[in-house]
Amino acid sequence: MGKADKRQAKLSFSGGEKRGATSEPRPGDADTEEGPSEMSVRAMFMELKTSLAGIDAKLDHVTERLDRIRARVDDHDARFETLETRTSDIEDARSGDREQIAQMERLMEVIRNKNEDLEARSRRNNIRIVGLPETTDMSRMEDFVENMLQELFPGELSRMLLMWPLDIYSIRIKGRGDLGEIGILSELEFHHDQGCEKVSAQRQFNLRSI
């Protein structure tokens, strides 16, 4: 055999060619290699199945925890809504209480002013005349009071009294027959503390019903 006909590969005893260390792989060589066995594939499948089962169990656990969290959130929302409703009711009640307190304060202010006025009147140089003669002619009350004072206090005293501001108190009663409601003279109150300078040329008569 010549040098040109020498081959790098040698024949094996089985009839195949034995390649040298430096020979390149040929396309048909891959077909002669053995693939994974059935047992190994089944083992890999079982391992994968076990892993998936573990993942499913973990997902179920996570889903269960999320459901519990969602239930707690819904419960808190319901409680917050109840608290908001109660707070609104309390604010409405407080608003009504504030209005009642304001009304009571206004009433107390009126009572306080009346009380101060009554206490002050006891220290004033005022005159109150009670037990007056009865009359139902309220249209000519000023003339009636002037004539009555001149009869009760003749002289300078009646003229001085007529210079003071005067409150005339009458009692409203139901008259007989067709008279309807009538007023009966009850009390005269002269206010010396208000001063004569407040009285104009026409005397100050204030007719009040009690």
Coordinates of C-alpha atoms in Angstrom, one line a residue:
M1 CA 0.0 0.0 0.0
G2 CA 1.4 3.3 -1.0
K3 CA 1.7 6.5 1.0
A4 CA -1.1 8.1 -1.0
D5 CA -3.4 5.3 -0.3
K6 CA -2.8 5.2 3.5
R7 CA -5.8 6.0 5.6
Q8 CA -5.8 7.4 9.1
A9 CA -8.7 5.2 10.2
K10 CA -8.3 1.5 10.9
L11 CA -10.8 -1.2 10.6
S12 CA -12.1 -2.7 13.8
F13 CA -12.6 -6.4 14.4
S14 CA -16.4 -5.9 14.1
G15 CA -16.0 -4.6 10.6
G16 CA -16.4 -0.9 11.5
E17 CA -13.9 1.8 11.1
K18 CA -11.9 3.1 14.1
R19 CA -11.2 6.8 13.8
G20 CA -8.0 8.3 15.0
A21 CA -7.8 10.9 17.7
T22 CA -7.6 13.7 15.2
S23 CA -10.5 12.7 12.9
E24 CA -13.6 14.8 12.7
P25 CA -17.2 13.4 13.5
R26 CA -19.3 12.4 10.6
P27 CA -23.0 13.0 10.2
G28 CA -24.0 9.4 10.7
D29 CA -22.3 9.1 14.0
A30 CA -25.2 10.7 16.0
D31 CA -27.6 8.1 14.9
T32 CA -25.6 5.4 16.6
E33 CA -25.7 7.2 20.1
E34 CA -28.3 5.9 22.6
G35 CA -31.0 8.4 24.0
P36 CA -32.4 8.6 27.6
S37 CA -34.0 5.4 28.8
E38 CA -37.7 5.1 29.5
M39 CA -37.0 4.8 33.2
S40 CA -35.1 8.0 33.3
V41 CA -37.9 9.8 31.5
R42 CA -40.5 8.5 33.8
A43 CA -38.4 9.5 36.8
M44 CA -38.0 13.0 35.4
F45 CA -41.8 13.2 34.8
M46 CA -42.6 12.1 38.4
E47 CA -40.1 14.6 39.8
L48 CA -41.7 17.3 37.7
K49 CA -45.2 16.2 38.8
T50 CA -44.1 16.3 42.5
S51 CA -42.7 19.8 42.0
L52 CA -46.0 21.0 40.4
A53 CA -48.0 19.5 43.2
G54 CA -45.9 21.4 45.7
I55 CA -46.4 24.6 43.8
D56 CA -50.2 24.0 43.7
A57 CA -50.2 23.4 47.5
K58 CA -48.3 26.6 48.1
L59 CA -50.7 28.5 45.8
D60 CA -53.7 27.1 47.6
H61 CA -52.1 28.3 50.9
V62 CA -51.5 31.7 49.5
T63 CA -55.1 31.9 48.1
E64 CA -56.5 30.9 51.5
R65 CA -54.5 33.6 53.3
L66 CA -55.6 36.2 50.7
D67 CA -59.2 35.1 51.3
R68 CA -58.7 35.6 55.1
I69 CA -57.1 39.0 54.5
R70 CA -60.0 40.0 52.2
A71 CA -62.5 38.9 54.8
R72 CA -60.8 41.0 57.5
V73 CA -60.7 44.0 55.2
D74 CA -64.4 43.7 54.5
D75 CA -65.1 43.4 58.2
H76 CA -63.0 46.5 58.9
D77 CA -64.9 48.4 56.2
A78 CA -68.2 47.4 57.8
R79 CA -67.0 48.6 61.2
F80 CA -65.7 51.9 59.7
E81 CA -69.0 52.5 58.1
T82 CA -70.8 51.8 61.4
L83 CA -68.4 54.2 63.2
E84 CA -69.0 56.9 60.5
T85 CA -72.8 56.5 60.9
R86 CA -72.5 56.8 64.7
T87 CA -70.2 59.8 64.4
S88 CA -72.7 61.5 62.1
D89 CA -75.6 60.8 64.6
I90 CA -73.5 62.2 67.5
E91 CA -72.7 65.3 65.5
D92 CA -76.4 65.8 64.7
A93 CA -77.3 65.4 68.3
R94 CA -74.5 67.8 69.4
S95 CA -75.8 70.3 66.9
G96 CA -79.3 70.1 68.4
D97 CA -77.8 70.3 71.9
R98 CA -75.8 73.4 70.9
E99 CA -79.0 75.1 69.6
Q100 CA -80.9 74.3 72.8
I101 CA -77.9 75.6 74.9
A102 CA -78.0 78.8 72.9
Q103 CA -81.7 79.2 73.5
M104 CA -81.2 78.6 77.2
E105 CA -78.4 81.1 77.3
R106 CA -80.6 83.7 75.6
L107 CA -83.4 82.9 78.1
M108 CA -81.0 83.2 81.0
E109 CA -79.8 86.5 79.7
V110 CA -83.4 87.8 79.6
I111 CA -84.0 86.5 83.1
R112 CA -80.8 88.0 84.3
N113 CA -81.7 91.4 82.9
K114 CA -85.1 91.2 84.5
N115 CA -83.6 90.2 87.8
E116 CA -81.1 93.1 87.7
D117 CA -83.9 95.5 86.8
L118 CA -86.0 94.3 89.7
E119 CA -83.1 94.5 92.1
A120 CA -82.3 98.0 90.9
R121 CA -85.9 99.1 91.2
S122 CA -86.0 98.3 94.9
R123 CA -83.2 100.9 95.3
R124 CA -84.7 103.6 93.2
N125 CA -86.8 106.6 94.2
N126 CA -89.7 105.3 92.2
I127 CA -93.4 105.2 93.2
R128 CA -95.8 102.4 92.6
I129 CA -99.5 102.9 93.2
V130 CA -101.8 99.9 93.6
G131 CA -105.5 99.5 94.6
L132 CA -106.6 102.0 92.0
P133 CA -110.3 102.7 91.2
E134 CA -111.6 100.5 88.5
T135 CA -112.3 101.8 85.0
T136 CA -112.8 100.1 81.6
D137 CA -112.4 103.2 79.5
M138 CA -108.8 102.6 78.3
S139 CA -109.1 105.2 75.4
R140 CA -109.0 108.1 77.8
M141 CA -106.5 106.6 80.3
E142 CA -104.3 109.6 80.5
D143 CA -107.1 111.9 81.5
F144 CA -108.3 109.4 84.0
V145 CA -104.9 109.0 85.6
E146 CA -104.4 112.7 85.8
N147 CA -107.7 113.4 87.5
M148 CA -107.2 110.5 89.9
L149 CA -103.7 111.7 90.9
Q150 CA -105.1 115.2 91.6
E151 CA -107.7 113.7 93.8
L152 CA -105.3 111.4 95.7
F153 CA -102.3 113.8 95.9
P154 CA -103.6 117.4 95.6
G155 CA -101.1 120.1 95.1
E156 CA -97.5 119.9 94.1
L157 CA -97.1 116.2 94.5
S158 CA -99.6 115.3 91.7
R159 CA -97.9 117.8 89.3
M160 CA -94.5 116.3 90.1
L161 CA -95.7 112.8 89.5
L162 CA -97.1 113.7 86.2
M163 CA -93.6 114.9 85.1
W164 CA -92.1 111.4 85.6
P165 CA -92.3 108.7 83.0
L166 CA -95.2 106.5 83.8
D167 CA -96.1 102.8 83.2
I168 CA -99.8 102.0 83.4
Y169 CA -100.6 98.4 84.0
S170 CA -104.0 96.9 83.2
I171 CA -105.5 93.4 83.5
R172 CA -107.3 92.0 80.5
I173 CA -110.5 90.2 81.5
K174 CA -113.6 88.9 79.7
G175 CA -116.4 91.4 79.9
R176 CA -120.0 90.7 80.4
G177 CA -122.5 90.4 77.5
D178 CA -121.2 91.9 74.3
L179 CA -118.3 93.7 75.8
G180 CA -115.8 91.1 74.9
E181 CA -112.3 91.4 76.5
I182 CA -111.8 94.6 78.5
G183 CA -108.9 96.1 80.4
I184 CA -109.1 97.1 84.1
L185 CA -106.6 99.6 85.5
S186 CA -104.4 97.7 88.0
E187 CA -101.2 99.6 88.8
L188 CA -99.3 102.8 88.2
E189 CA -95.5 103.0 88.3
F190 CA -93.6 106.3 88.2
H191 CA -89.9 106.2 87.2
H192 CA -88.1 109.0 88.9
D193 CA -84.7 107.4 88.1
Q194 CA -85.2 108.0 84.4
G195 CA -85.2 111.8 84.9
C196 CA -87.6 114.5 84.0
E197 CA -85.5 115.6 81.0
K198 CA -86.6 112.4 79.2
V199 CA -90.2 113.5 79.3
S200 CA -91.4 115.6 76.4
A201 CA -94.1 118.2 76.4
Q202 CA -96.6 115.3 76.0
R203 CA -96.3 113.1 79.0
Q204 CA -94.9 109.6 78.6
F205 CA -97.6 107.1 79.3
N206 CA -96.8 103.4 78.7
L207 CA -99.9 101.2 78.8
R208 CA -99.0 97.6 79.7
S209 CA -101.1 94.5 80.1
I210 CA -100.4 92.0 82.9

